[in-house]
Amino acid sequence: MKGEQNLEGGAFIIKEAYQDKAFAVFSGLLINGYKGLCLSRAPPDEIKRKYNIDAQMLWMTTQKDQKGDVAMTLAAIRSRAKEFMKRNKKSAVLLDRMDYLVSMFGFNAVMKLIYELSDDAQVYQACMMVNVHPSTLSAQELSVLEQELKQLKGPAVPMAHELPDDLHEIIAYLANSERVSFKEVSKKFGITKTTTRKRIQGLLDKGLVVVKKNGRNKIIRLTEGAQVYM
């Protein structure tokens, strides 16, 4: 995405207590033409409903009788992610809830997986992201993880006073409306399509909205991170 670091061929860490930032980044990549694979602890239907993302989902669970695509081993996760990167020229893979894998398989085994996925991302020029709650790892473990993964410079929810007035206005509008499109934002604030795209991208970069394609329209929805501005 324009103005940001090159994400292709890289492996990145997203450190946050909640998931909104990671899924805002993931959603932004999908909107910008990436094919997405999400590896998550939450059921696929829940993720798709909450974040309005259109991506392949792999549910990390030990329950064999669950419906949908599931992965019960680190080998299964590696195989699926590698195959996805290989088949899709422009791909983004989000590994959500690393803490779950660590609790199930141990930190060393999970780091081996991350080393392998990081290599795969470089080979296939994919974007691989690992979402982790810092407090779920020891200081030493977090340091090891940060040695392998790059710091994502993009989305971060700033303090409310750091958000420009024009973005505050859009958040207020979205909070009081349903299924708002880019076109409706342009009409509401009397701004051009280009300006609308720039402002929505600004909200995406801060993890405050997610965008879902609906035919020719792009529907904008606030994330939980936007609550501090309402």
mmCIF file with all atom_site columns, C-alpha atoms in Angstrom, residues 5 42 109 116 131 136 162 191:
data_model
loop_
_atom_site.group_PDB
_atom_site.id
_atom_site.type_symbol
_atom_site.label_atom_id
_atom_site.label_alt_id
_atom_site.label_comp_id
_atom_site.label_asym_id
_atom_site.label_entity_id
_atom_site.label_seq_id
_atom_site.pdbx_PDB_ins_code
_atom_site.Cartn_x
_atom_site.Cartn_y
_atom_site.Cartn_z
_atom_site.occupancy
_atom_site.B_iso_or_equiv
_atom_site.pdbx_formal_charge
_atom_site.auth_seq_id
_atom_site.auth_comp_id
_atom_site.auth_asym_id
_atom_site.auth_atom_id
_atom_site.pdbx_PDB_model_num
ATOM 1 C CA . GLN A 1 5   ? 6.800   -0.395  3.945  1.00 0.00 ? 5   GLN A CA 1
ATOM 2 C CA . ALA A 1 42  ? -11.890 -18.370 16.591 1.00 0.00 ? 42  ALA A CA 1
ATOM 3 C CA . ALA A 1 109 ? 8.051   -25.836 18.340 1.00 0.00 ? 109 ALA A CA 1
ATOM 4 C CA . GLU A 1 116 ? 9.574   -22.006 8.262  1.00 0.00 ? 116 GLU A CA 1
ATOM 5 C CA . ASN A 1 131 ? -0.548  -11.469 15.851 1.00 0.00 ? 131 ASN A CA 1
ATOM 6 C CA . THR A 1 136 ? 1.404   -14.021 26.866 1.00 0.00 ? 136 THR A CA 1
ATOM 7 C CA . GLU A 1 162 ? -3.889  12.638  17.549 1.00 0.00 ? 162 GLU A CA 1
ATOM 8 C CA . ILE A 1 191 ? -15.268 15.438  -1.066 1.00 0.00 ? 191 ILE A CA 1
#
